[in-house]
XYZ file of N, CA and C in Angstrom:
852
model
N 42.223 -171.924 30.341
C 42.801 -173.194 29.915
C 44.286 -173.200 30.213
N 44.736 -174.258 30.857
C 46.150 -174.368 31.201
C 46.823 -175.413 30.317
N 47.952 -175.021 29.729
C 48.733 -175.930 28.896
C 50.008 -176.346 29.639
N 50.309 -177.626 29.564
C 51.610 -178.140 30.001
C 52.283 -178.746 28.778
N 53.422 -178.200 28.404
C 54.209 -178.751 27.305
C 55.297 -179.626 27.904
N 55.260 -180.908 27.593
C 56.238 -181.853 28.123
C 57.295 -182.124 27.059
N 58.530 -181.873 27.391
C 59.625 -182.122 26.462
C 60.792 -182.701 27.241
N 61.912 -182.906 26.547
C 63.092 -183.418 27.235
C 63.746 -184.560 26.480
N 64.671 -185.197 27.140
C 65.495 -186.226 26.516
C 64.691 -187.495 26.227
N 64.972 -188.096 25.092
C 64.356 -189.374 24.750
C 64.799 -190.429 25.759
N 63.828 -191.150 26.312
C 64.146 -192.144 27.325
C 64.104 -191.629 28.741
N 63.694 -190.374 28.932
C 63.699 -189.782 30.278
C 62.388 -189.997 31.023
N 61.372 -190.556 30.357
C 60.119 -190.854 31.062
C 58.923 -190.045 30.621
N 58.973 -189.435 29.453
C 57.863 -188.581 29.013
C 56.570 -189.377 28.811
N 56.688 -190.624 28.349
C 55.489 -191.445 28.156
C 54.786 -191.696 29.478
N 55.551 -191.994 30.512
C 54.944 -192.201 31.825
C 54.294 -190.910 32.330
N 54.961 -189.789 32.113
C 54.425 -188.512 32.585
C 53.093 -188.210 31.921
N 52.996 -188.441 30.612
C 51.753 -188.126 29.924
C 50.629 -189.034 30.407
N 50.966 -190.288 30.784
C 49.948 -191.179 31.346
C 49.494 -190.682 32.706
N 50.433 -190.233 33.512
C 50.070 -189.701 34.827
C 49.192 -188.456 34.679
N 49.542 -187.587 33.722
C 48.747 -186.372 33.528
C 47.342 -186.713 33.033
N 47.230 -187.745 32.216
C 45.892 -188.212 31.809
C 45.091 -188.639 33.017
N 45.743 -189.353 33.937
C 45.067 -189.796 35.159
C 44.665 -188.613 36.030
N 45.377 -187.507 35.894
C 45.053 -186.301 36.647
C 43.959 -185.480 35.969
N 43.479 -185.954 34.825
C 42.386 -185.254 34.151
C 42.797 -184.369 32.999
N 44.056 -184.454 32.576
C 44.527 -183.651 31.442
C 44.132 -184.298 30.122
N 43.812 -183.450 29.128
C 43.637 -183.898 27.764
C 45.012 -183.913 27.120
N 45.478 -185.099 26.690
C 46.876 -185.266 26.311
C 47.031 -185.670 24.850
N 48.043 -185.102 24.215
C 48.413 -185.478 22.851
C 49.926 -185.662 22.803
N 50.353 -186.755 22.211
C 51.775 -187.076 22.128
C 52.300 -186.777 20.721
N 53.459 -186.104 20.669
C 54.205 -185.890 19.432
C 53.492 -184.956 18.463
N 53.095 -183.787 18.936
C 52.464 -182.786 18.073
C 53.520 -181.824 17.520
N 53.541 -181.574 16.223
C 54.459 -180.561 15.673
C 54.136 -179.184 16.247
N 55.138 -178.423 16.654
C 54.880 -177.119 17.298
C 54.050 -176.167 16.458
N 54.197 -176.237 15.139
C 53.493 -175.287 14.269
C 51.969 -175.455 14.367
N 51.497 -176.606 14.842
C 50.056 -176.847 14.938
C 49.453 -176.343 16.252
N 50.290 -175.907 17.174
C 49.790 -175.519 18.498
C 48.758 -174.402 18.440
N 48.999 -173.275 17.731
C 47.990 -172.196 17.721
C 46.640 -172.642 17.169
N 46.666 -173.398 16.059
C 45.404 -173.860 15.469
C 44.698 -174.827 16.422
N 45.492 -175.665 17.079
C 44.939 -176.620 18.034
C 44.276 -175.889 19.204
N 44.910 -174.846 19.702
C 44.353 -174.084 20.836
C 43.054 -173.391 20.442
N 43.000 -172.901 19.194
C 41.761 -172.280 18.720
C 40.616 -173.291 18.690
N 40.941 -174.487 18.238
C 39.923 -175.543 18.147
C 39.382 -175.891 19.538
N 40.291 -176.030 20.527
C 39.860 -176.379 21.875
C 39.061 -175.240 22.515
N 39.452 -174.009 22.228
C 38.745 -172.864 22.797
C 37.303 -172.803 22.297
N 37.098 -173.248 21.062
C 35.745 -173.205 20.490
C 34.805 -174.208 21.173
N 35.396 -175.217 21.828
C 34.583 -176.182 22.586
C 34.480 -175.635 24.007
N 33.572 -174.774 24.232
C 33.477 -173.928 25.410
C 33.645 -174.681 26.733
N 34.826 -174.562 27.366
C 35.062 -175.063 28.716
C 35.210 -176.552 28.849
N 35.228 -177.306 27.727
C 35.293 -178.761 27.832
C 36.687 -179.239 28.238
N 37.732 -178.519 27.786
C 39.104 -178.910 28.076
C 39.785 -177.792 28.863
N 39.928 -178.004 30.174
C 40.544 -176.974 31.009
C 42.040 -177.164 31.167
N 42.486 -178.405 31.140
C 43.909 -178.713 31.287
C 44.371 -179.568 30.116
N 45.402 -179.094 29.421
C 45.884 -179.764 28.226
C 47.380 -180.014 28.371
N 47.812 -181.229 27.996
C 49.239 -181.565 28.028
C 49.658 -182.051 26.648
N 50.761 -181.509 26.148
C 51.294 -181.880 24.838
C 52.730 -182.360 25.006
N 53.030 -183.513 24.465
C 54.425 -183.982 24.430
C 55.023 -183.587 23.092
N 56.069 -182.791 23.141
C 56.740 -182.341 21.922
C 58.238 -182.501 22.145
N 58.855 -183.356 21.359
C 60.270 -183.640 21.591
C 61.013 -183.803 20.280
N 62.167 -184.427 20.340
C 63.080 -184.480 19.192
C 62.509 -185.286 18.033
N 61.440 -186.043 18.275
C 60.825 -186.806 17.192
C 60.293 -185.917 16.078
N 60.033 -184.637 16.375
C 59.553 -183.730 15.329
C 60.701 -183.147 14.512
N 61.918 -183.575 14.804
C 63.076 -183.120 14.036
C 63.425 -181.668 14.300
N 63.828 -180.968 13.252
C 64.250 -179.567 13.398
C 63.111 -178.654 13.813
N 61.871 -179.117 13.690
C 60.730 -178.295 14.127
C 60.758 -178.028 15.619
N 61.571 -178.797 16.362
C 61.682 -178.562 17.802
C 62.181 -177.155 18.087
N 62.912 -176.576 17.134
C 63.443 -175.231 17.312
C 62.346 -174.169 17.330
N 61.140 -174.531 16.875
C 60.015 -173.588 16.851
C 59.205 -173.600 18.138
N 59.519 -174.532 19.053
C 58.653 -174.745 20.208
C 58.576 -173.521 21.113
N 59.707 -172.913 21.448
C 59.687 -171.747 22.338
C 58.873 -170.605 21.735
N 58.984 -170.441 20.433
C 58.215 -169.380 19.766
C 56.717 -169.647 19.878
N 56.311 -170.912 19.700
C 54.891 -171.238 19.769
C 54.359 -171.163 21.204
N 55.207 -171.469 22.178
C 54.812 -171.307 23.575
C 54.540 -169.836 23.875
N 55.374 -168.971 23.322
C 55.177 -167.532 23.519
C 53.882 -167.070 22.868
N 53.542 -167.656 21.711
C 52.280 -167.321 21.049
C 51.104 -167.655 21.965
N 51.161 -168.823 22.608
C 50.103 -169.198 23.553
C 50.011 -168.196 24.695
N 51.153 -167.835 25.246
C 51.163 -166.894 26.378
C 50.625 -165.535 25.955
N 51.011 -165.087 24.748
C 50.534 -163.792 24.244
C 49.029 -163.810 23.999
N 48.493 -165.015 23.785
C 47.052 -165.153 23.574
C 46.291 -165.275 24.890
N 47.012 -165.218 26.008
C 46.373 -165.225 27.318
C 46.278 -166.576 27.986
N 46.922 -167.610 27.414
C 46.874 -168.929 28.014
C 47.968 -169.080 29.071
N 47.652 -169.864 30.105
C 48.651 -170.263 31.099
C 49.396 -171.456 30.514
N 50.668 -171.281 30.198
C 51.432 -172.327 29.516
C 52.726 -172.599 30.274
N 52.933 -173.843 30.715
C 54.124 -174.241 31.463
C 54.939 -175.239 30.646
N 56.238 -175.138 30.743
C 57.143 -176.051 30.054
C 57.784 -176.981 31.083
N 57.502 -178.288 30.949
C 58.050 -179.308 31.834
C 59.112 -180.089 31.076
N 60.338 -180.109 31.614
C 61.463 -180.767 30.930
C 61.878 -182.008 31.709
N 61.901 -183.155 31.029
C 62.337 -184.417 31.620
C 63.778 -184.685 31.196
N 64.622 -185.010 32.179
C 66.039 -185.220 31.905
C 66.507 -186.505 32.590
N 67.653 -186.977 32.185
C 68.344 -188.092 32.840
C 69.782 -188.056 32.362
N 70.695 -188.593 33.159
C 72.098 -188.563 32.748
C 72.350 -189.567 31.618
N 73.471 -189.375 30.937
C 73.790 -190.195 29.752
C 73.825 -191.684 30.085
N 74.433 -192.033 31.214
C 74.555 -193.445 31.596
C 73.194 -194.096 31.749
N 72.271 -193.384 32.397
C 70.930 -193.917 32.598
C 70.192 -194.074 31.272
N 70.311 -193.086 30.386
C 69.619 -193.162 29.096
C 70.150 -194.321 28.253
N 71.461 -194.507 28.251
C 72.041 -195.629 27.511
C 71.501 -196.944 28.063
N 71.472 -197.071 29.385
C 70.978 -198.299 30.018
C 69.528 -198.559 29.648
N 68.693 -197.520 29.663
C 67.278 -197.696 29.340
C 67.083 -198.127 27.889
N 67.850 -197.540 26.984
C 67.732 -197.939 25.583
C 68.214 -199.371 25.368
N 69.261 -199.771 26.082
C 69.743 -201.142 25.965
C 68.708 -202.129 26.481
N 68.011 -201.755 27.558
C 67.010 -202.651 28.147
C 65.785 -202.792 27.247
N 65.340 -201.681 26.651
C 64.134 -201.712 25.814
C 64.415 -202.125 24.385
N 65.686 -202.025 23.981
C 66.113 -202.369 22.613
C 65.437 -201.496 21.566
N 65.057 -200.310 21.956
C 64.495 -199.357 21.007
C 65.603 -198.489 20.430
N 65.343 -197.924 19.277
C 66.341 -197.081 18.637
C 66.090 -195.615 18.975
N 67.147 -194.899 19.272
C 67.048 -193.468 19.555
C 66.650 -192.736 18.282
N 65.783 -191.710 18.377
C 65.344 -190.991 17.168
C 66.477 -190.414 16.331
N 67.612 -190.104 16.957
C 68.738 -189.516 16.222
C 69.879 -190.500 15.977
N 69.679 -191.756 16.381
C 70.788 -192.706 16.312
C 71.180 -192.986 14.861
N 72.503 -193.003 14.607
C 73.020 -193.291 13.270
C 74.312 -194.089 13.417
N 75.170 -194.004 12.434
C 76.401 -194.790 12.448
C 77.348 -194.382 13.570
N 77.118 -193.221 14.164
C 77.983 -192.764 15.265
C 77.616 -193.400 16.594
N 76.487 -194.095 16.664
C 76.137 -194.816 17.868
C 75.176 -194.094 18.789
N 74.726 -194.811 19.805
C 73.701 -194.330 20.726
C 74.166 -193.148 21.559
N 75.353 -193.241 22.141
C 75.828 -192.170 23.018
C 75.985 -190.857 22.255
N 76.466 -190.928 21.016
C 76.595 -189.715 20.204
C 75.226 -189.098 19.925
N 74.209 -189.961 19.702
C 72.858 -189.455 19.462
C 72.306 -188.760 20.700
N 72.552 -189.331 21.865
C 72.084 -188.723 23.120
C 72.725 -187.361 23.320
N 74.014 -187.272 23.075
C 74.718 -185.993 23.262
C 74.269 -184.950 22.246
N 73.981 -185.383 21.032
C 73.465 -184.458 20.016
C 72.100 -183.931 20.429
N 71.246 -184.839 20.914
C 69.915 -184.426 21.363
C 70.011 -183.437 22.511
N 70.896 -183.694 23.472
C 71.045 -182.791 24.613
C 71.428 -181.386 24.155
N 72.288 -181.323 23.159
C 72.697 -180.027 22.624
C 71.531 -179.328 21.931
N 70.736 -180.082 21.168
C 69.603 -179.500 20.452
C 68.525 -178.983 21.401
N 68.417 -179.591 22.575
C 67.361 -179.220 23.530
C 67.841 -178.248 24.597
N 69.039 -177.762 24.475
C 69.642 -176.926 25.525
C 68.802 -175.695 25.847
N 68.272 -175.025 24.828
C 67.474 -173.813 25.064
C 66.166 -174.153 25.782
N 65.590 -175.298 25.461
C 64.354 -175.704 26.140
C 64.634 -176.018 27.607
N 65.765 -176.651 27.850
C 66.167 -176.949 29.237
C 66.286 -175.657 30.049
N 66.926 -174.660 29.450
C 67.134 -173.389 30.156
C 65.826 -172.630 30.367
N 64.863 -172.824 29.469
C 63.604 -172.061 29.545
C 62.530 -172.767 30.360
N 62.773 -174.004 30.779
C 61.730 -174.807 31.428
C 61.281 -174.214 32.761
N 59.993 -174.300 33.028
C 59.448 -173.874 34.330
C 59.775 -174.907 35.406
N 59.805 -176.185 35.009
C 60.164 -177.263 35.934
C 61.029 -178.275 35.192
N 62.092 -178.737 35.859
C 62.973 -179.773 35.324
C 62.958 -180.951 36.297
N 62.710 -182.148 35.782
C 62.751 -183.357 36.595
C 63.840 -184.280 36.049
N 64.831 -184.554 36.862
C 65.876 -185.516 36.497
C 65.436 -186.878 36.996
N 65.113 -187.779 36.072
C 64.550 -189.077 36.436
C 65.615 -190.165 36.568
N 66.876 -189.797 36.614
C 67.954 -190.791 36.599
C 67.786 -191.859 37.664
N 67.387 -191.453 38.873
C 67.255 -192.398 39.975
C 65.820 -192.548 40.447
N 64.874 -192.157 39.586
C 63.471 -192.177 39.991
C 62.810 -193.503 39.632
N 62.093 -194.066 40.595
C 61.184 -195.162 40.302
C 59.894 -194.559 39.737
N 59.005 -195.420 39.248
C 57.721 -194.925 38.744
C 56.963 -194.155 39.818
N 56.970 -194.677 41.043
C 56.245 -194.046 42.127
C 56.864 -192.704 42.504
N 58.187 -192.641 42.512
C 58.849 -191.381 42.855
C 58.560 -190.311 41.814
N 58.531 -190.718 40.534
C 58.201 -189.772 39.471
C 56.776 -189.258 39.635
N 55.856 -190.154 39.958
C 54.465 -189.739 40.174
C 54.378 -188.777 41.360
N 55.110 -189.068 42.426
C 55.105 -188.185 43.588
C 55.623 -186.797 43.224
N 56.650 -186.753 42.384
C 57.218 -185.466 41.974
C 56.203 -184.668 41.158
N 55.488 -185.340 40.271
C 54.460 -184.653 39.483
C 53.338 -184.128 40.386
N 52.928 -184.961 41.342
C 51.901 -184.510 42.287
C 52.367 -183.274 43.041
N 53.650 -183.287 43.398
C 54.221 -182.154 44.129
C 54.138 -180.884 43.285
N 54.534 -180.967 42.008
C 54.534 -179.804 41.124
C 53.133 -179.280 40.905
N 52.198 -180.191 40.626
C 50.848 -179.734 40.303
C 50.047 -179.392 41.540
N 50.438 -179.900 42.687
C 49.839 -179.427 43.943
C 50.262 -177.992 44.200
N 51.513 -177.686 43.892
C 52.003 -176.321 44.065
C 51.216 -175.374 43.177
N 50.964 -175.803 41.922
C 50.227 -174.954 41.002
C 48.791 -174.727 41.456
N 48.225 -175.728 42.155
C 46.835 -175.611 42.585
C 46.705 -174.961 43.954
N 47.826 -174.601 44.574
C 47.787 -173.872 45.829
C 47.688 -174.711 47.074
N 47.903 -176.028 46.972
C 47.872 -176.839 48.183
C 49.009 -176.427 49.099
N 48.820 -176.619 50.412
C 49.780 -176.122 51.385
C 51.113 -176.847 51.357
N 51.085 -178.137 51.597
C 52.354 -178.863 51.720
C 52.143 -180.332 51.418
N 53.018 -180.878 50.589
C 53.059 -182.320 50.360
C 54.354 -182.830 50.948
N 54.257 -183.898 51.735
C 55.438 -184.473 52.391
C 55.786 -185.790 51.717
N 57.001 -185.894 51.247
C 57.510 -187.124 50.660
C 58.444 -187.784 51.664
N 58.126 -189.009 52.066
C 58.987 -189.741 52.982
C 59.623 -190.892 52.199
N 60.938 -190.913 52.156
C 61.673 -191.827 51.297
C 62.632 -192.690 52.101
N 62.614 -193.992 51.841
C 63.633 -194.886 52.391
C 64.716 -195.078 51.324
N 65.968 -195.115 51.738
C 67.052 -195.287 50.761
C 68.205 -196.026 51.407
N 69.122 -196.498 50.592
C 70.325 -197.161 51.070
C 71.544 -196.302 50.827
N 72.329 -196.060 51.868
C 73.513 -195.208 51.724
C 74.497 -195.769 50.705
N 74.523 -197.092 50.551
C 75.517 -197.662 49.633
C 75.177 -197.380 48.174
N 73.955 -196.902 47.919
C 73.572 -196.513 46.565
C 73.621 -194.999 46.359
N 74.108 -194.273 47.350
C 74.250 -192.827 47.220
C 73.153 -192.054 47.926
N 73.492 -190.828 48.301
C 72.537 -189.958 48.994
C 71.479 -189.456 48.013
N 70.229 -189.304 48.441
C 69.197 -188.712 47.576
C 69.450 -187.218 47.396
N 69.513 -186.784 46.159
C 69.877 -185.399 45.872
C 68.759 -184.419 46.211
N 67.516 -184.893 46.224
C 66.387 -183.988 46.393
C 65.841 -183.961 47.816
N 66.567 -184.540 48.765
C 66.076 -184.597 50.144
C 66.281 -183.268 50.869
N 65.282 -182.845 51.636
C 65.411 -181.665 52.493
C 65.981 -182.053 53.846
N 65.570 -183.212 54.354
C 66.039 -183.708 55.646
C 66.485 -185.159 55.466
N 67.656 -185.500 55.995
C 68.179 -186.860 55.884
C 68.469 -187.389 57.283
N 67.972 -188.613 57.553
C 68.209 -189.252 58.848
C 68.863 -190.609 58.613
N 69.865 -190.906 59.426
C 70.667 -192.122 59.296
C 70.273 -193.091 60.399
N 69.746 -194.269 60.010
C 69.342 -195.250 61.014
C 70.253 -196.483 60.985
N 71.470 -196.330 60.484
C 72.426 -197.438 60.482
C 72.951 -197.752 61.875
N 72.627 -196.911 62.842
C 73.103 -197.139 64.208
C 72.319 -198.230 64.935
N 71.231 -198.707 64.333
C 70.405 -199.722 64.983
C 70.722 -201.114 64.435
N 70.491 -202.173 65.219
C 70.787 -203.530 64.766
C 70.147 -203.847 63.412
N 70.893 -204.546 62.569
C 70.490 -204.777 61.181
C 69.817 -206.138 61.029
N 68.543 -206.170 60.611
C 67.855 -207.455 60.387
C 68.502 -208.300 59.289
N 69.329 -207.704 58.483
C 70.005 -208.442 57.413
C 70.791 -209.630 57.963
N 71.280 -209.487 59.180
C 72.107 -210.542 59.766
C 71.299 -211.575 60.562
N 69.980 -211.469 60.474
C 69.099 -212.477 61.076
C 68.554 -213.329 59.940
N 68.888 -214.604 59.937
C 68.613 -215.472 58.794
C 67.160 -215.413 58.330
N 66.220 -215.482 59.275
C 64.809 -215.531 58.894
C 64.272 -214.166 58.427
N 65.060 -213.091 58.616
C 64.623 -211.736 58.211
C 65.400 -211.203 57.016
N 66.493 -211.840 56.691
C 67.405 -211.327 55.659
C 66.697 -211.020 54.347
N 65.797 -211.877 53.916
C 65.147 -211.713 52.621
C 63.766 -211.062 52.720
N 63.430 -210.578 53.895
C 62.210 -209.801 54.066
C 62.554 -208.310 54.025
N 61.554 -207.446 54.143
C 61.785 -206.004 54.112
C 61.049 -205.326 55.255
N 61.264 -204.037 55.370
C 60.581 -203.260 56.386
C 59.096 -203.119 56.161
N 58.589 -203.687 55.064
C 57.146 -203.758 54.853
C 56.539 -204.989 55.516
N 57.401 -205.883 55.992
C 56.943 -207.085 56.674
C 56.903 -206.866 58.186
N 55.849 -207.344 58.818
C 55.662 -207.130 60.253
C 56.815 -207.702 61.073
N 57.357 -208.839 60.642
C 58.441 -209.457 61.400
C 59.664 -208.548 61.485
N 59.959 -207.870 60.367
C 61.100 -206.948 60.354
C 60.791 -205.721 61.212
N 59.612 -205.187 61.085
C 59.231 -204.034 61.893
C 59.304 -204.360 63.385
N 58.809 -205.530 63.749
C 58.844 -205.928 65.157
C 60.279 -206.043 65.648
N 61.157 -206.576 64.806
C 62.565 -206.719 65.194
C 63.224 -205.355 65.384
N 63.052 -204.479 64.396
C 63.691 -203.155 64.477
C 63.208 -202.397 65.712
N 61.910 -202.481 65.982
C 61.335 -201.720 67.090
C 61.355 -202.481 68.415
N 62.029 -203.622 68.425
C 62.203 -204.345 69.682
C 63.322 -203.744 70.531
N 64.070 -202.823 69.929
C 65.169 -202.160 70.633
C 64.708 -200.795 71.130
N 64.896 -200.544 72.399
C 64.383 -199.319 73.018
C 64.970 -198.067 72.362
N 66.223 -198.162 71.923
C 66.844 -196.988 71.273
C 66.144 -196.647 69.965
N 65.700 -197.661 69.212
C 64.997 -197.413 67.956
C 63.639 -196.779 68.216
N 62.945 -197.254 69.243
C 61.654 -196.677 69.613
C 61.823 -195.232 70.045
N 62.861 -194.979 70.846
C 63.117 -193.608 71.308
C 63.448 -192.695 70.138
N 64.252 -193.201 69.180
C 64.561 -192.410 67.986
C 63.290 -192.036 67.234
N 62.393 -193.023 67.034
C 61.165 -192.770 66.292
C 60.310 -191.718 66.991
N 60.214 -191.795 68.298
C 59.425 -190.809 69.043
C 60.032 -189.414 68.937
N 61.341 -189.339 69.024
C 62.014 -188.039 68.886
C 61.856 -187.487 67.469
N 61.879 -188.393 66.463
C 61.683 -187.969 65.078
C 60.275 -187.410 64.880
N 59.291 -188.091 65.446
C 57.910 -187.593 65.361
C 57.791 -186.228 66.017
N 58.409 -186.089 67.185
C 58.336 -184.828 67.910
C 58.992 -183.697 67.124
N 60.117 -184.028 66.460
C 60.805 -183.020 65.643
C 59.922 -182.573 64.481
N 59.263 -183.533 63.822
C 58.383 -183.199 62.699
C 57.183 -182.377 63.170
N 56.657 -182.724 64.338
C 55.536 -181.971 64.905
C 55.920 -180.504 65.099
N 57.176 -180.272 65.446
C 57.664 -178.911 65.666
C 57.994 -178.217 64.346
N 58.649 -178.932 63.404
C 59.216 -178.289 62.235
C 58.221 -178.070 61.098
N 57.318 -179.022 60.865
C 56.451 -178.933 59.697
C 55.586 -177.677 59.693
N 54.965 -177.289 60.822
C 54.227 -176.010 60.806
C 55.103 -174.820 60.459
N 56.379 -174.876 60.821
C 57.294 -173.781 60.468
C 57.538 -173.741 58.975
N 57.674 -174.918 58.346
C 57.841 -174.967 56.901
C 56.607 -174.418 56.192
N 55.422 -174.780 56.697
C 54.187 -174.283 56.098
C 54.097 -172.763 56.236
N 54.441 -172.261 57.406
C 54.409 -170.810 57.639
C 55.372 -170.091 56.701
N 56.488 -170.738 56.407
C 57.485 -170.145 55.505
C 57.004 -170.148 54.055
N 56.012 -170.968 53.738
C 55.486 -171.037 52.384
C 56.002 -172.211 51.579
N 56.701 -173.145 52.230
C 57.214 -174.310 51.529
C 56.059 -175.187 51.072
N 56.132 -175.695 49.818
C 55.022 -176.476 49.274
C 55.332 -177.967 49.222
N 56.595 -178.342 49.373
C 56.951 -179.763 49.402
C 58.115 -179.969 50.354
N 58.101 -181.104 51.019
C 59.154 -181.444 51.971
C 59.501 -182.915 51.758
N 60.771 -183.191 51.478
C 61.222 -184.554 51.287
C 62.085 -184.986 52.466
N 61.620 -186.003 53.173
C 62.323 -186.553 54.326
C 62.894 -187.899 53.914
N 64.199 -188.042 53.953
C 64.852 -189.287 53.539
C 65.427 -189.983 54.763
N 65.133 -191.263 54.873
C 65.633 -192.076 55.980
C 66.467 -193.208 55.387
N 67.734 -193.281 55.793
C 68.629 -194.231 55.150
C 69.234 -195.246 56.098
N 69.378 -196.461 55.584
C 70.180 -197.484 56.253
C 71.204 -197.966 55.232
N 71.816 -199.081 55.451
C 72.880 -199.506 54.526
C 72.342 -199.816 53.142
N 71.340 -200.703 53.061
C 70.835 -201.124 51.761
C 69.470 -200.586 51.385
N 68.821 -199.874 52.305
C 67.507 -199.310 52.007
C 66.395 -200.341 51.980
N 66.541 -201.409 52.792
C 65.606 -202.522 52.717
C 64.882 -202.821 54.025
N 65.577 -202.707 55.160
C 65.002 -203.136 56.434
C 64.701 -201.952 57.362
N 65.772 -201.406 57.973
C 65.598 -200.376 58.997
C 64.984 -199.107 58.429
N 65.488 -198.644 57.291
C 64.980 -197.394 56.713
C 63.524 -197.533 56.275
N 63.162 -198.697 55.719
C 61.773 -198.906 55.285
C 60.850 -198.947 56.492
N 61.288 -199.602 57.565
C 60.492 -199.635 58.791
C 60.229 -198.236 59.320
N 61.287 -197.446 59.457
C 61.143 -196.092 60.001
C 60.341 -195.201 59.065
N 60.531 -195.371 57.769
C 59.765 -194.594 56.793
C 58.271 -194.874 56.927
N 57.923 -196.153 57.036
C 56.507 -196.506 57.178
C 55.906 -195.949 58.462
N 56.653 -196.048 59.553
C 56.123 -195.587 60.840
C 55.976 -194.064 60.870
N 56.956 -193.365 60.292
C 56.852 -191.911 60.259
C 55.705 -191.478 59.347
N 55.561 -192.136 58.198
C 54.477 -191.796 57.278
C 53.108 -192.022 57.928
N 52.973 -193.106 58.654
C 51.712 -193.362 59.362
C 51.384 -192.215 60.323
N 52.391 -191.787 61.064
C 52.187 -190.706 62.035
C 51.773 -189.407 61.324
N 52.465 -189.092 60.222
C 52.170 -187.847 59.517
C 50.780 -187.874 58.888
N 50.365 -189.034 58.358
C 49.024 -189.150 57.793
C 47.968 -188.982 58.886
N 48.231 -189.584 60.041
C 47.306 -189.436 61.169
C 47.234 -187.986 61.639
N 48.309 -187.226 61.388
C 48.348 -185.821 61.776
C 47.660 -184.923 60.750
N 47.169 -185.521 59.652
C 46.386 -184.753 58.677
C 47.155 -184.251 57.472
N 48.399 -184.665 57.308
C 49.196 -184.206 56.166
C 49.030 -185.133 54.977
N 49.232 -184.553 53.777
C 49.265 -185.375 52.558
C 50.668 -185.943 52.411
N 50.773 -187.258 52.384
C 52.076 -187.912 52.447
C 52.238 -188.898 51.291
N 53.371 -188.805 50.611
C 53.775 -189.801 49.624
C 54.912 -190.632 50.208
N 54.869 -191.937 50.000
C 55.886 -192.842 50.534
C 56.593 -193.523 49.365
N 57.920 -193.596 49.406
C 58.665 -194.301 48.358
C 59.846 -195.018 48.988
N 60.251 -196.092 48.306
C 61.392 -196.904 48.755
C 62.393 -196.945 47.593
N 63.305 -196.006 47.579
C 64.141 -195.797 46.410
C 64.918 -197.028 45.986
N 65.481 -197.751 46.948
C 66.403 -198.826 46.612
C 65.877 -200.220 46.921
N 64.602 -200.300 47.242
C 64.005 -201.591 47.539
C 64.007 -202.451 46.276
N 64.484 -203.674 46.405
C 64.551 -204.554 45.243
C 65.918 -204.646 44.625
N 66.813 -203.714 44.992
C 68.174 -203.785 44.491
C 68.939 -204.861 45.264
N 69.937 -205.426 44.597
C 70.756 -206.446 45.287
C 71.644 -205.764 46.314
């Protein structure tokens, strides 16, 4: 039986993660006090083989009992269970924005305000952050990107060879921190300046046709495919389990989305497992 303990900052996406893990076949429980973990594991063990993968969300909502979590994780490990700690994080600015949007109250919020509560929580969870087997910073993650990251982690645990993430992004919103390879396609004509294409995206055929109507763009795409054909087997031979390829244009809407889609199509046709995301699509 494999346990995944999901913890981390309030507002960092733990609810979405537990839903994704349910979709992956995990038996999930939200907000369990750590002291109940050993008794809970005994109960599941008695149901012979029915629950192979279990995910528990345990966070600051349990109050000071959060300090017992590492001890209870060790109890599971000493009992022979495979137990992983997954920590969800996000920067203070993002957490404040999310709470303002949802209008929910932080579990620790008091007269000192939201930001003080976030900083107090971060301090209380510091040991869990340091002990985590995997940390995901969701500050700039869309729902799809978060799902792709989870697939990447659990594919690694299951021994899959390589998952390729192909991401379109806009340079004006910042470089993607988790990219292994970054390609800049701002050198090609921008559909943004064509009136009938300005409000479309690289998911629309008209934009794709425009971008690829230039011989230099077609040549770039072919060279990019050839480079991937050469490099990806080397990454697999090295033992790499995930590869993130980021393709950027100015706003992450036209050229980068077109190239991302075309490269992803090629990689899927080549037999690789590919996740596609558009980090900045929809932003002004």
